[in-house]
Amino acid sequence: MITVRFFAGARAAAGVTEEQLPAGQDLTQLIKELGAAHGDALSRVLLSASFLVDGLAWHDRRAPLPSGATVDVLPPFAGG
């Protein structure tokens, strides 16, 4: 399983703080699945979000996500 945690605007768009999804997919597949499950609002957030996998920036969207990983969805934000 993979744990997906949503923060800030991603949390508001998803309507949940976190969820569990099956392992064995890459980030591109995960983004599609999340968008299909939660609708257009989250799909728009995911287009510009950053993703951390087990606390590290994950730039290769085609690399398989490790089983047991925690994926953090971080939308862009203003301020600092």
Tab-separated table of N, CA, C and O in Angstrom, residues 8 10 14-15 23 27 34 38 43 47 53 58 62 64 68 70 72 76 78:
chain	number	residue	atom	x	y	z
A	8	ALA	N	-2.932	21.561	2.725
A	8	ALA	CA	-3.456	22.876	2.326
A	8	ALA	C	-4.558	22.739	1.270
A	8	ALA	O	-5.540	22.046	1.498
A	10	ALA	N	-4.704	21.137	-1.462
A	10	ALA	CA	-4.922	19.762	-1.927
A	10	ALA	C	-5.863	19.038	-0.967
A	10	ALA	O	-6.739	18.284	-1.397
A	14	ALA	N	-9.439	17.562	-2.109
A	14	ALA	CA	-9.672	16.122	-1.995
A	14	ALA	C	-10.792	15.808	-1.013
A	14	ALA	O	-11.474	14.789	-1.151
A	15	GLY	N	-10.953	16.667	-0.012
A	15	GLY	CA	-11.961	16.420	1.007
A	15	GLY	C	-11.547	15.405	2.057
A	15	GLY	O	-12.354	14.986	2.880
A	23	ALA	N	-0.072	-0.300	-3.949
A	23	ALA	CA	1.289	-0.063	-4.455
A	23	ALA	C	1.375	-0.570	-5.886
A	23	ALA	O	0.428	-1.143	-6.419
A	27	LEU	N	4.052	7.816	-10.183
A	27	LEU	CA	3.381	9.049	-9.781
A	27	LEU	C	2.374	9.511	-10.830
A	27	LEU	O	1.293	9.997	-10.483
A	34	LEU	N	-6.015	9.675	-8.462
A	34	LEU	CA	-6.515	10.649	-7.494
A	34	LEU	C	-7.489	11.625	-8.137
A	34	LEU	O	-8.522	11.956	-7.558
A	38	HIS	N	-11.399	12.053	-7.017
A	38	HIS	CA	-11.785	13.249	-6.268
A	38	HIS	C	-12.275	14.404	-7.134
A	38	HIS	O	-12.698	15.427	-6.598
A	43	SER	N	-7.837	17.594	-9.477
A	43	SER	CA	-7.052	17.448	-10.714
A	43	SER	C	-6.303	18.733	-11.036
A	43	SER	O	-5.135	18.691	-11.434
A	47	LEU	N	-1.952	19.404	-10.981
A	47	LEU	CA	-1.148	19.870	-12.117
A	47	LEU	C	0.047	20.706	-11.677
A	47	LEU	O	1.094	20.694	-12.322
A	53	VAL	N	8.109	11.907	-1.582
A	53	VAL	CA	7.956	10.490	-1.315
A	53	VAL	C	8.920	10.152	-0.179
A	53	VAL	O	10.135	10.318	-0.312
A	58	TRP	N	10.206	14.166	-5.313
A	58	TRP	CA	10.092	13.082	-6.296
A	58	TRP	C	9.844	13.723	-7.641
A	58	TRP	O	8.746	14.165	-7.934
A	62	ARG	N	7.656	8.818	-13.667
A	62	ARG	CA	7.529	7.463	-14.230
A	62	ARG	C	8.237	6.413	-13.379
A	62	ARG	O	8.100	5.219	-13.628
A	64	PRO	N	8.699	3.917	-10.404
A	64	PRO	CA	7.744	3.220	-9.535
A	64	PRO	C	7.838	3.729	-8.094
A	64	PRO	O	8.934	3.941	-7.570
A	68	GLY	N	4.748	0.734	0.547
A	68	GLY	CA	4.859	1.261	1.901
A	68	GLY	C	5.222	2.724	1.974
A	68	GLY	O	5.354	3.278	3.065
A	70	THR	N	5.082	6.873	1.728
A	70	THR	CA	4.166	7.962	2.032
A	70	THR	C	4.402	9.046	1.002
A	70	THR	O	5.534	9.519	0.845
A	72	ASP	N	3.412	12.802	-0.078
A	72	ASP	CA	2.824	14.065	0.351
A	72	ASP	C	2.523	14.917	-0.860
A	72	ASP	O	3.385	15.105	-1.732
A	76	PRO	N	1.186	24.552	-4.584
A	76	PRO	CA	1.963	25.789	-4.465
A	76	PRO	C	1.258	26.721	-3.478
A	76	PRO	O	0.034	26.650	-3.314
A	78	ALA	N	1.444	30.848	-1.547
A	78	ALA	CA	2.036	32.197	-1.506
A	78	ALA	C	2.615	32.418	-0.117
A	78	ALA	O	2.157	31.845	0.864
